[in-house]
Short mmCIF file of C-alpha atoms (C1' of nucleotides) in Angstrom, two decimals:
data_model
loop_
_atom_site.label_atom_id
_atom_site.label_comp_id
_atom_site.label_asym_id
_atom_site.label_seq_id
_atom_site.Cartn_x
_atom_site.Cartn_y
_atom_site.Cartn_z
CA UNK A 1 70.35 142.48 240.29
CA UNK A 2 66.65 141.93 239.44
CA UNK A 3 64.86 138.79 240.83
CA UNK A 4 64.12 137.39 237.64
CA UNK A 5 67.69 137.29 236.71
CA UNK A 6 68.47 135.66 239.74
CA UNK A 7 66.11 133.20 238.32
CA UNK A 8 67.52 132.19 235.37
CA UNK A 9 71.16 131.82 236.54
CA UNK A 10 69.50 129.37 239.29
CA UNK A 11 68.05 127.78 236.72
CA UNK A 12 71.07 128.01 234.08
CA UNK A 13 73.33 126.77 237.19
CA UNK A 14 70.81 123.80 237.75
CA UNK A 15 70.30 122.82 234.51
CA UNK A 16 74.25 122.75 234.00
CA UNK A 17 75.30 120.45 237.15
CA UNK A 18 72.46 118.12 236.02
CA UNK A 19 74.22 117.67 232.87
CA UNK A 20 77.58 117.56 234.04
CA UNK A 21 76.62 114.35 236.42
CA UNK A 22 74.95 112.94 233.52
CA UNK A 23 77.14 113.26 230.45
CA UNK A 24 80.30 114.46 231.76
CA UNK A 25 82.62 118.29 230.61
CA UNK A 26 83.09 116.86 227.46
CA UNK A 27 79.81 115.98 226.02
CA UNK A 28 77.64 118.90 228.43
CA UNK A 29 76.88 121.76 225.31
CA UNK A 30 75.87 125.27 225.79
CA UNK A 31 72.37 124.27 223.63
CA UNK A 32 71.51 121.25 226.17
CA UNK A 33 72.11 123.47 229.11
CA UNK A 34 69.71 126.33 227.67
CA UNK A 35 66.82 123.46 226.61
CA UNK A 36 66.68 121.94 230.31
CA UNK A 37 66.85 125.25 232.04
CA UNK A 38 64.14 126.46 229.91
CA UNK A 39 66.11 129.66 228.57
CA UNK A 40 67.93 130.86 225.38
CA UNK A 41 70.79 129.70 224.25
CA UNK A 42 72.25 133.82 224.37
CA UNK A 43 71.30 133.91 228.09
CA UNK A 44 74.61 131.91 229.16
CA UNK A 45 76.77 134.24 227.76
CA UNK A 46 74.90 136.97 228.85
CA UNK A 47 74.93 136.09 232.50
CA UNK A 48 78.39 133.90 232.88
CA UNK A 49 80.19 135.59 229.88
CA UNK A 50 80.89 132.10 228.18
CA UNK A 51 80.02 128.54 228.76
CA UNK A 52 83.19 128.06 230.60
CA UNK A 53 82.58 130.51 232.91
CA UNK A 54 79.09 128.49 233.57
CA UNK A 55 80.39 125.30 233.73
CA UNK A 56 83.37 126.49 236.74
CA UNK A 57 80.92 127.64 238.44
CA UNK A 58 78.54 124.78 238.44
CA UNK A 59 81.29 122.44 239.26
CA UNK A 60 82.15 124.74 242.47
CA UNK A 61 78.46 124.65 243.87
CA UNK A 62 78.45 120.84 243.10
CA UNK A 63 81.48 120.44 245.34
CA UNK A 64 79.81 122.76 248.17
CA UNK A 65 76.89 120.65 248.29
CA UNK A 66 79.17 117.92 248.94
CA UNK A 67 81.27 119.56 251.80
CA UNK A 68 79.03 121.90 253.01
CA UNK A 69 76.98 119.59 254.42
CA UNK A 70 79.68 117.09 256.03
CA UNK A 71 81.49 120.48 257.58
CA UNK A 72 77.50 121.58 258.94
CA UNK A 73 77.37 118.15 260.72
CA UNK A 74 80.88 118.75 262.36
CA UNK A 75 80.13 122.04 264.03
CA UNK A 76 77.38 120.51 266.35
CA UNK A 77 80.82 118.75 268.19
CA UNK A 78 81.44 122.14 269.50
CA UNK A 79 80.99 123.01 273.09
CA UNK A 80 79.83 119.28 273.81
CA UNK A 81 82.02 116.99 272.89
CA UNK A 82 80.28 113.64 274.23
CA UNK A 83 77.19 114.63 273.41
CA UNK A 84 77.67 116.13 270.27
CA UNK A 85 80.06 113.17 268.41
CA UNK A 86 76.84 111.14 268.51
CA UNK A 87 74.74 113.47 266.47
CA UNK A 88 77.88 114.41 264.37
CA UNK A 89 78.33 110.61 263.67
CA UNK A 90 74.54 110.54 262.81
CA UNK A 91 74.86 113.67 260.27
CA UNK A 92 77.72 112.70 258.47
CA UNK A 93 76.08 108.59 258.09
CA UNK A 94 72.76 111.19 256.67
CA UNK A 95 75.22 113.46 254.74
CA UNK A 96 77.27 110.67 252.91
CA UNK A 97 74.23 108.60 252.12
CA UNK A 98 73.17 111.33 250.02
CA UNK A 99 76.18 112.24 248.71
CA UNK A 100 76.62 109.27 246.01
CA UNK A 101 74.05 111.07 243.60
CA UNK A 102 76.43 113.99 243.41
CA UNK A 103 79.27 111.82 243.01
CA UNK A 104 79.93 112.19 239.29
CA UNK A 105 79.47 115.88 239.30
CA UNK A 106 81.79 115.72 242.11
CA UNK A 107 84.24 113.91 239.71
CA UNK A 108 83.97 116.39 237.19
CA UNK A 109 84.92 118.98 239.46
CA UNK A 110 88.23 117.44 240.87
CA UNK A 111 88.93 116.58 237.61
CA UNK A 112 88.96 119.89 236.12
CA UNK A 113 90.43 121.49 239.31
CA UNK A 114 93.27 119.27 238.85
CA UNK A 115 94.32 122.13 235.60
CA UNK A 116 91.54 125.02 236.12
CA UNK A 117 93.50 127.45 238.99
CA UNK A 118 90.05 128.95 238.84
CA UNK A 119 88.12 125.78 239.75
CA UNK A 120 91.21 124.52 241.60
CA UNK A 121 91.48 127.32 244.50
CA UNK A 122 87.48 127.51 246.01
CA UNK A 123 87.75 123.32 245.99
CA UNK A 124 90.96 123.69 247.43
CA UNK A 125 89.69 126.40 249.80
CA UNK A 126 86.32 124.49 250.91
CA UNK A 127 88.25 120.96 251.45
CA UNK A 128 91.01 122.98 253.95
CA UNK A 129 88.02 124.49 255.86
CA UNK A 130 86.25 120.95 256.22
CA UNK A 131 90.02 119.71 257.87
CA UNK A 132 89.78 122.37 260.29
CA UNK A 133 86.53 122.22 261.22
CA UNK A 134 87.56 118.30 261.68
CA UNK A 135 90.78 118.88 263.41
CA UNK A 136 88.98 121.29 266.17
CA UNK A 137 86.84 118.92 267.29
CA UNK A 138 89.24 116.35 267.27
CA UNK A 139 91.20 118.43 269.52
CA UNK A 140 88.36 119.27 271.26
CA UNK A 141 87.89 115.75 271.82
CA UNK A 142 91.13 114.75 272.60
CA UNK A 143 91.16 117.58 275.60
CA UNK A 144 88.28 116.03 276.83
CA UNK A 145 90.26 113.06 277.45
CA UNK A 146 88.17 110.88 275.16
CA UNK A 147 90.93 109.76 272.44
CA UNK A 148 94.37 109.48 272.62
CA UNK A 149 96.92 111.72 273.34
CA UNK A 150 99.43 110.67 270.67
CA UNK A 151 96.88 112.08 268.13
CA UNK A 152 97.43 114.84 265.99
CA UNK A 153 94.56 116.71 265.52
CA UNK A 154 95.51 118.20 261.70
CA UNK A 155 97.15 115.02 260.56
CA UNK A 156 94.67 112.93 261.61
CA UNK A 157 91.70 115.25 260.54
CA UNK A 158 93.43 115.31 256.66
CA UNK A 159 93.61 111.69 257.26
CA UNK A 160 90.19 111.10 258.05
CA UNK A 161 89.13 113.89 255.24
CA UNK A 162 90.77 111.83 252.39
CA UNK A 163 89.99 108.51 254.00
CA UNK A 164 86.42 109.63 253.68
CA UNK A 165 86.61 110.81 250.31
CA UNK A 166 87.71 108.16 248.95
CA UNK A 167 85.66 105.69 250.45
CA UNK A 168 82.11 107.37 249.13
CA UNK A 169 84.51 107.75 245.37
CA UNK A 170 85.08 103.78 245.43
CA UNK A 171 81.18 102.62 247.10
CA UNK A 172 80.02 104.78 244.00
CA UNK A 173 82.02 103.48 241.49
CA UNK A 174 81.37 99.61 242.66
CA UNK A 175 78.28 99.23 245.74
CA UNK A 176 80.22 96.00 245.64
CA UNK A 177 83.96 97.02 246.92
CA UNK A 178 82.87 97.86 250.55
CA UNK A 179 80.19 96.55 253.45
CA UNK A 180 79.49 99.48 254.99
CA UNK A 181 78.18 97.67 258.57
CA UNK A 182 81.85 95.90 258.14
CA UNK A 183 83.87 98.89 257.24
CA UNK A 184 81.64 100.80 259.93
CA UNK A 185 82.69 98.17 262.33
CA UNK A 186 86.69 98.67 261.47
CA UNK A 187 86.26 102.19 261.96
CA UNK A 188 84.97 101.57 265.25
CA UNK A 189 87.65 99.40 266.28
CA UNK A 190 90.34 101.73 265.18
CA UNK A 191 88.57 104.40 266.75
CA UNK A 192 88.35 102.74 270.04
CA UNK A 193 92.26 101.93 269.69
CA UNK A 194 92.64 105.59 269.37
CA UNK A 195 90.84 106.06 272.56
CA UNK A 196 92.87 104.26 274.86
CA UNK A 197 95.38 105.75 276.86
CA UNK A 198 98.01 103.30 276.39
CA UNK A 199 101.10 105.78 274.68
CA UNK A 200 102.59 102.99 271.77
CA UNK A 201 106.67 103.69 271.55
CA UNK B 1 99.49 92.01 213.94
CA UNK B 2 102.43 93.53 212.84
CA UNK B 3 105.52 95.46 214.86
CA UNK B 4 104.70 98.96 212.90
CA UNK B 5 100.84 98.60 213.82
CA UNK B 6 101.98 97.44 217.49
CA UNK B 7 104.26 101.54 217.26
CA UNK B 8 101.32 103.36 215.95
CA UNK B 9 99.03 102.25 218.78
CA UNK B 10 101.65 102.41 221.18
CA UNK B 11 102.26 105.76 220.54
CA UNK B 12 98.72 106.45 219.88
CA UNK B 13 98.02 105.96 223.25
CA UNK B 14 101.20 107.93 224.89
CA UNK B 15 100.15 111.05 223.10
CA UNK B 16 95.90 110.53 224.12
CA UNK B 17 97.42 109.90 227.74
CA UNK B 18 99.34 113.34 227.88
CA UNK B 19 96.95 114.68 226.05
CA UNK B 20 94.25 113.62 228.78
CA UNK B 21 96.71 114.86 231.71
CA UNK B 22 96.87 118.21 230.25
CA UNK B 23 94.12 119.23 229.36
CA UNK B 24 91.07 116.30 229.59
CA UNK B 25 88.85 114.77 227.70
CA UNK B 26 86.86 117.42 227.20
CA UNK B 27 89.38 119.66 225.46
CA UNK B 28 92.07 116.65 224.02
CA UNK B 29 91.15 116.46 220.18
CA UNK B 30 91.85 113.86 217.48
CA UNK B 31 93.98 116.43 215.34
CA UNK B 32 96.06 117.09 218.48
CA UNK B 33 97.05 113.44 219.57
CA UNK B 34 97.49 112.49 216.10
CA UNK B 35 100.16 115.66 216.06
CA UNK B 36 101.47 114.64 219.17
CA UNK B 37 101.77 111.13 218.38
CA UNK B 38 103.47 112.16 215.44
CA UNK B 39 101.04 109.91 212.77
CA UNK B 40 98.16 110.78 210.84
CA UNK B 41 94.82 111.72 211.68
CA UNK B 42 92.92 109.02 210.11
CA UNK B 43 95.45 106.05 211.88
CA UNK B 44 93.26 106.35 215.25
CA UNK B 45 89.73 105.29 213.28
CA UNK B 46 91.70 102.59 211.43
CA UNK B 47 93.70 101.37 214.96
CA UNK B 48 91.02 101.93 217.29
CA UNK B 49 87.90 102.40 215.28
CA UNK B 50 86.76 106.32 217.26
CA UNK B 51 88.48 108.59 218.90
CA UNK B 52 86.28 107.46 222.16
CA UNK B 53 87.55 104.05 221.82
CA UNK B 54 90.89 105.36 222.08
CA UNK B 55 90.57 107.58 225.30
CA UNK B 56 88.53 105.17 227.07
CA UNK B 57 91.40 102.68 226.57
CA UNK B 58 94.03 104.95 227.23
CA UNK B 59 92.12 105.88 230.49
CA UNK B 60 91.97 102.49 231.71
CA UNK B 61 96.47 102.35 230.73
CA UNK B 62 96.29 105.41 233.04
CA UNK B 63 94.53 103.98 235.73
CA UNK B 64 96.50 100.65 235.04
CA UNK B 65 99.84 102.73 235.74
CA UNK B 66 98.36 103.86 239.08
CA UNK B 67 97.50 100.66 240.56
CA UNK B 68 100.01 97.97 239.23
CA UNK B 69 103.08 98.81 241.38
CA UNK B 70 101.27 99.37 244.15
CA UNK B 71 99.10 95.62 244.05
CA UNK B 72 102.84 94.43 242.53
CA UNK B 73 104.51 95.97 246.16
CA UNK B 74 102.20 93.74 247.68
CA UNK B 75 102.57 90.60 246.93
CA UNK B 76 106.32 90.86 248.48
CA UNK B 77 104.67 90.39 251.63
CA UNK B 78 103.52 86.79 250.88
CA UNK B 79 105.41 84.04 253.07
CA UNK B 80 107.36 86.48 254.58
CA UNK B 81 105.29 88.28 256.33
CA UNK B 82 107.81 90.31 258.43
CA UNK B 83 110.57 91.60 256.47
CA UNK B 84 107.93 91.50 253.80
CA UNK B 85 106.45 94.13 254.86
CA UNK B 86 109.12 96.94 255.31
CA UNK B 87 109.64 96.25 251.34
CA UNK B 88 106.45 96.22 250.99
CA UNK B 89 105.84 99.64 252.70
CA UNK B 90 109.09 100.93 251.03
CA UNK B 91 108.02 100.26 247.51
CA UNK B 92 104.37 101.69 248.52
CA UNK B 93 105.77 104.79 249.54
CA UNK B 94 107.75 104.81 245.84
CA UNK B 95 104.92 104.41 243.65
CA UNK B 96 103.13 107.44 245.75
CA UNK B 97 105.42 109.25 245.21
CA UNK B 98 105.95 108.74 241.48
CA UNK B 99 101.72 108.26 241.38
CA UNK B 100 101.21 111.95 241.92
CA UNK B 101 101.76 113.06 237.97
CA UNK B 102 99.29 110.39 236.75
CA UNK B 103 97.03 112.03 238.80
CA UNK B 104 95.20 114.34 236.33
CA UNK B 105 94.63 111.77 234.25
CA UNK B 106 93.44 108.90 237.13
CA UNK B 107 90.42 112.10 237.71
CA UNK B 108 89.43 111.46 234.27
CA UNK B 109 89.34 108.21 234.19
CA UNK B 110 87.40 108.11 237.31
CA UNK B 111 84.96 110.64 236.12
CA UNK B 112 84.75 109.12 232.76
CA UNK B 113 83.91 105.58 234.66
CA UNK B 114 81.07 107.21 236.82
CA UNK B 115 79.13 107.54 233.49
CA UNK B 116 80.71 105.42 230.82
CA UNK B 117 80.19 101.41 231.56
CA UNK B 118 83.28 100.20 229.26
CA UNK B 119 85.57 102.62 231.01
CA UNK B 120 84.09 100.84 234.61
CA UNK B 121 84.58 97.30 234.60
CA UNK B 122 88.15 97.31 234.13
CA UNK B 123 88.55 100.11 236.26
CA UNK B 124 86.91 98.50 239.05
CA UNK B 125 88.12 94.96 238.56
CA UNK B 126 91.62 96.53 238.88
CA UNK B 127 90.78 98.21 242.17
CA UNK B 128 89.01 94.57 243.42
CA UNK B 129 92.05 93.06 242.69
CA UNK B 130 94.17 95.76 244.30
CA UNK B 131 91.77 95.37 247.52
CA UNK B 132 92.06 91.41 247.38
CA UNK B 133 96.16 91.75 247.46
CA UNK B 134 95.61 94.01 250.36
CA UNK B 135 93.64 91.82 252.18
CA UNK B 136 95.60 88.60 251.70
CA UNK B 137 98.72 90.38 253.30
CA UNK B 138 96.51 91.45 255.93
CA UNK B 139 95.25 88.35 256.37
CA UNK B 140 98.99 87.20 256.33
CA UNK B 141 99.81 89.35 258.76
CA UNK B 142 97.00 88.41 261.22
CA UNK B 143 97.42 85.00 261.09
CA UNK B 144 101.16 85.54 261.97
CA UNK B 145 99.56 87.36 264.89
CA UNK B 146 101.57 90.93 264.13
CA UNK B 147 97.69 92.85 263.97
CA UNK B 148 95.17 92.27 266.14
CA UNK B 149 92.76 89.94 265.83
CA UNK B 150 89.68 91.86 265.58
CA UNK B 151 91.26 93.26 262.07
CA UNK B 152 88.83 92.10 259.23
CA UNK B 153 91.27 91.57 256.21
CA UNK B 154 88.49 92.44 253.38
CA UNK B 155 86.88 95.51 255.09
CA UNK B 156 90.22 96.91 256.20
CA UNK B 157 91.72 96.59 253.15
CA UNK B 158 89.15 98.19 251.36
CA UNK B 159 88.93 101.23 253.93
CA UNK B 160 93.04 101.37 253.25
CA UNK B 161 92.56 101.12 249.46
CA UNK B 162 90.18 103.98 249.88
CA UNK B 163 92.18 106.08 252.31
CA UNK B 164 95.61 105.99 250.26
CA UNK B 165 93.61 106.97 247.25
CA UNK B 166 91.92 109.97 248.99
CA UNK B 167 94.96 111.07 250.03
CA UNK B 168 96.95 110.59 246.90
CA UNK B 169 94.40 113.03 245.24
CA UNK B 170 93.68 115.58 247.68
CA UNK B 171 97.79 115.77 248.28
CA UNK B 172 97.80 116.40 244.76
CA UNK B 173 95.26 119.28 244.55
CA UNK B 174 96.72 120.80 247.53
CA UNK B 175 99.97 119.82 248.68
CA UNK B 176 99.94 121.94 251.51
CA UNK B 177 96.72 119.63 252.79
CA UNK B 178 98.67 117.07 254.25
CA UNK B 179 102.04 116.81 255.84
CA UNK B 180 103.49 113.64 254.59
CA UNK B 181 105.83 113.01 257.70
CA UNK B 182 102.90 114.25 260.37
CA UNK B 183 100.16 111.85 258.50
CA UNK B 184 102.38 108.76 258.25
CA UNK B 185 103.32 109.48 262.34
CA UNK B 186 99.62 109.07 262.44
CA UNK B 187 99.01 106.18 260.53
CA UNK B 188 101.84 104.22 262.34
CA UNK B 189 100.32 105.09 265.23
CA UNK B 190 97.19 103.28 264.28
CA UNK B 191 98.86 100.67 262.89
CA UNK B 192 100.01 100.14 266.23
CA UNK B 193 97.13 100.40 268.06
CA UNK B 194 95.77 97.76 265.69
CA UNK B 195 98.55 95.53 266.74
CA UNK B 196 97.85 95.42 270.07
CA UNK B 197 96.50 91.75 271.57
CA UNK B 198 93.77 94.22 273.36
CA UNK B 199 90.30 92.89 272.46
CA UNK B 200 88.41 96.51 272.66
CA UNK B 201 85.39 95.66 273.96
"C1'" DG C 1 99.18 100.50 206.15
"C1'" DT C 2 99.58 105.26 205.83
"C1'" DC C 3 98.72 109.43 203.75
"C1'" DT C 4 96.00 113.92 201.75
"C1'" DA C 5 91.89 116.10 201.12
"C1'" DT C 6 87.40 116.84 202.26
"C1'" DA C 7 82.78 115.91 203.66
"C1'" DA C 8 79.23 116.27 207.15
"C1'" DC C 9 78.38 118.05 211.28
"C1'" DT C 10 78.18 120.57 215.74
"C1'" DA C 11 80.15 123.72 218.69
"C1'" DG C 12 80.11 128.49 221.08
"C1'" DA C 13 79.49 133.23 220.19
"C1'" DT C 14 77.16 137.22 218.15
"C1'" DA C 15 73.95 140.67 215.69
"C1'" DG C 16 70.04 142.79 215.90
"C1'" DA C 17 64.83 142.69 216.48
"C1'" DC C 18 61.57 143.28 220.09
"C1'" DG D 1 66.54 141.38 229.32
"C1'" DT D 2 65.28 137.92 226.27
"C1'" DC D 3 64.47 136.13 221.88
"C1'" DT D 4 65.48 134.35 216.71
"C1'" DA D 5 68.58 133.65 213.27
"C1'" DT D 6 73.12 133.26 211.78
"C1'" DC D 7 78.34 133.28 211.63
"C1'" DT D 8 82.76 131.38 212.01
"C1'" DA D 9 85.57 127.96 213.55
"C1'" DG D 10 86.36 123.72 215.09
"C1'" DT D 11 85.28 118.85 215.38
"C1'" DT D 12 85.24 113.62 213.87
"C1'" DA D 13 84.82 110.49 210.23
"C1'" DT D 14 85.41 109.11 205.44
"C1'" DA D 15 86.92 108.61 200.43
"C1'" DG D 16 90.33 107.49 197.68
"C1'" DA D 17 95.37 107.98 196.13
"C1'" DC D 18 99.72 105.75 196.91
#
DNA sequence: GTCTATAACTAGATAGAC
DNA sequence: GTCTATCTAGTTATAGAC
C-alpha cells in the first residue's frame, strides 16, 4: 500500500472520529467527513468500501485510544510491584485526565457495539485484555503480600474496570457529580481496607 | 388534553424507544416508528413538533426506566436502616437484572446527552438524585454505626452510582466479563472491610 | 385530530474523465 | 488514485382533505 494512501485513510479516519465526538452517528455524513479531511467525497468508498465501514472503524481506534493507554500504564506493575503501583497510579491519574475529550466518541462506540457484532467484538476484545492486564498485577500484588488475601484478582480487576469506566462516563457528563480529591480519598480508604490482613467471615 | 392524544403519544414513544434499542438514533426513522406505533406519519410533528423532539424525550423515558427502581429500592432503607437494607439490596439486584435490555437504548441516551444539552439536564438531574438517595442511606447507615466512619456518604455514593453503572454496561456487552456471583463475593467483601471500626491510618 | 399525498431536501454510491 | 458531476433512494416536514 503506497504512502500516500496511507495518508488519506489517516486523514479520512481523523477527520471521521472528530465528527463523531462532535455531532454524534446520526448526524456525521460521508460529505462532512471528506471536507475536514481534505479529500473527495469518492475516496471513502474507495478506501473503506462504504461509510459504514469508515465509521466502525473510527469508533474502534477511538476506543483504543481510550484503553490503550490505561492498559500501557498497568504493565509498568510488572516485576516491581511496590515500586511500580506508584507510577501505575500516576499514569492512569495522566491517562484518565485526558480521557474526557474522547468521551463522546467513546459513547458512540459502546453505543453502536451494543448491535454492530463488528464494532461489538474488538471493544469487547480490548476491554477483556485491559481486565487481565489488571487482574495480573493485582495478583501480583496480592503475592507480594501487599493486599488482601480474600481478593480475587479477576473479579476484582472487572470490578475496578467498570468502576472506572463509569466514573470518567458520569465526571463527563456532569464535572459536578463527583470531587475527585474526595472520591480519590474513598478509594484510598477502601484500598487500604483491602490491604489488611484481617480475613472478614 | 384529551385520552386519544394522551394514546398517540404514549405509543409514540413505545415504538421511538424500541426503535432506539434496535437499531439507534442514527438508523430509527420517522416512517418506521410511525409504522411501529401503528399511527400516521404526520401525528409525531403535530404531538411532538420534530422527530428530534420525540427521541430526545423518549431517551430521557429510557434513561428514566433505568434509574427509577433502583433510587425507588432505596428509599426502603430510610428509618430502618437494618432490615432496610437486605430489601434494599434485594430489589437492587432485581432491577439489574431486568436493567440489562434497556441497555441499548441507556448508550444512546448517554451518547446523545454528551452532545445534545436538552437530552443532559434531565439526564443528569436524574443521576444527582439517584446519587443523593444513595448517600442518605449511606449516611443512614453510618450514623447507625453499621460502616465505618471514615465512609463519606456523597463521594461514596457517587463512586457506587458509577461502579454499578459500569458494570451494568460492560456485563451487557460482554457477559462473559464479569462473573456475577465472583464480583458480588468481592463487593461484600469490601463492604465489609468498610464496616470495620478500624480507623486506617 | 387524523389521514393521504407530496414537496423540498439530503443522503450515500457511482460513472467516467483525467 | 483522485477528481467532478450525477443518480437513485431515502429522509423529514407540510398542505390540505375529511
Amino acid at each position: 500500500m503506497s504512502e500516500r494512501q496511507e495518508v488519506t485513510r489517516a486523514r479520512l479516519l481523523r477527520a471521521t472520529l472528530e465528527a463523531l465526538g462532535r455531532h454524534g452517528v446520526a448526524r456525521t455524513t460521508s460529505r462532512e467527513i471528506a471536507t475536514a479531511a481534505g479529500v473527495n467525497l469518492q475516496a471513502i468508498t474507495y478506501h473503506f468500501g462504504s461509510k459504514d465501514a469508515l465509521v466502525a472503524q473510527a469508533l474502534v481506534d477511538a476506543v483504543r485510544k481510550w484503553i490503550e493507554p490505561a492498559r500501557t500504564a498497568l504493565t509498568g506493575i510488572a516485576g516491581d510491584p511496590l515500586g511500580g503501583l506508584f507510577a501505575t497510579v500516576a499514569a492512569l491519574r495522566a491517562a484518565l485526565d485526558e480521557a474526557h475529550e474522547h468521551v463522546p466518541a467513546y459513547l458512540e462506540a459502546l453505543a453502536t457495539a451494543a448491535r454492530d457484532e463488528a464494532v461489538r467484538a474488538p471493544i469487547v476484545a480490548m476491554l477483556a485484555e485491559l481486565r487481565e492486564a489488571l487482574a495480573a498485577s493485582i495478583r501480583e500484588l496480592r503475592d507480594a503480600g501487599l493486599i488482601a488475601s480474600w481478593v480475587e484478582p479477576e473479579p476484582m480487576a472487572a470490578l475496578i474496570v467498570a468502576a472506572g469506566d463509569g466514573f470518567v462516563l458520569h465526571t463527563t457528563l456532569d464535572p459536578d457529580a463527583h470531587s475527585p480529591g474526595a472520591t480519590l480519598d474513598q478509594v484510598t480508604r477502601l484500598l487500604l481496607a483491602a490491604s489488611m490482613r484481617d480475613e472478614p467471615e
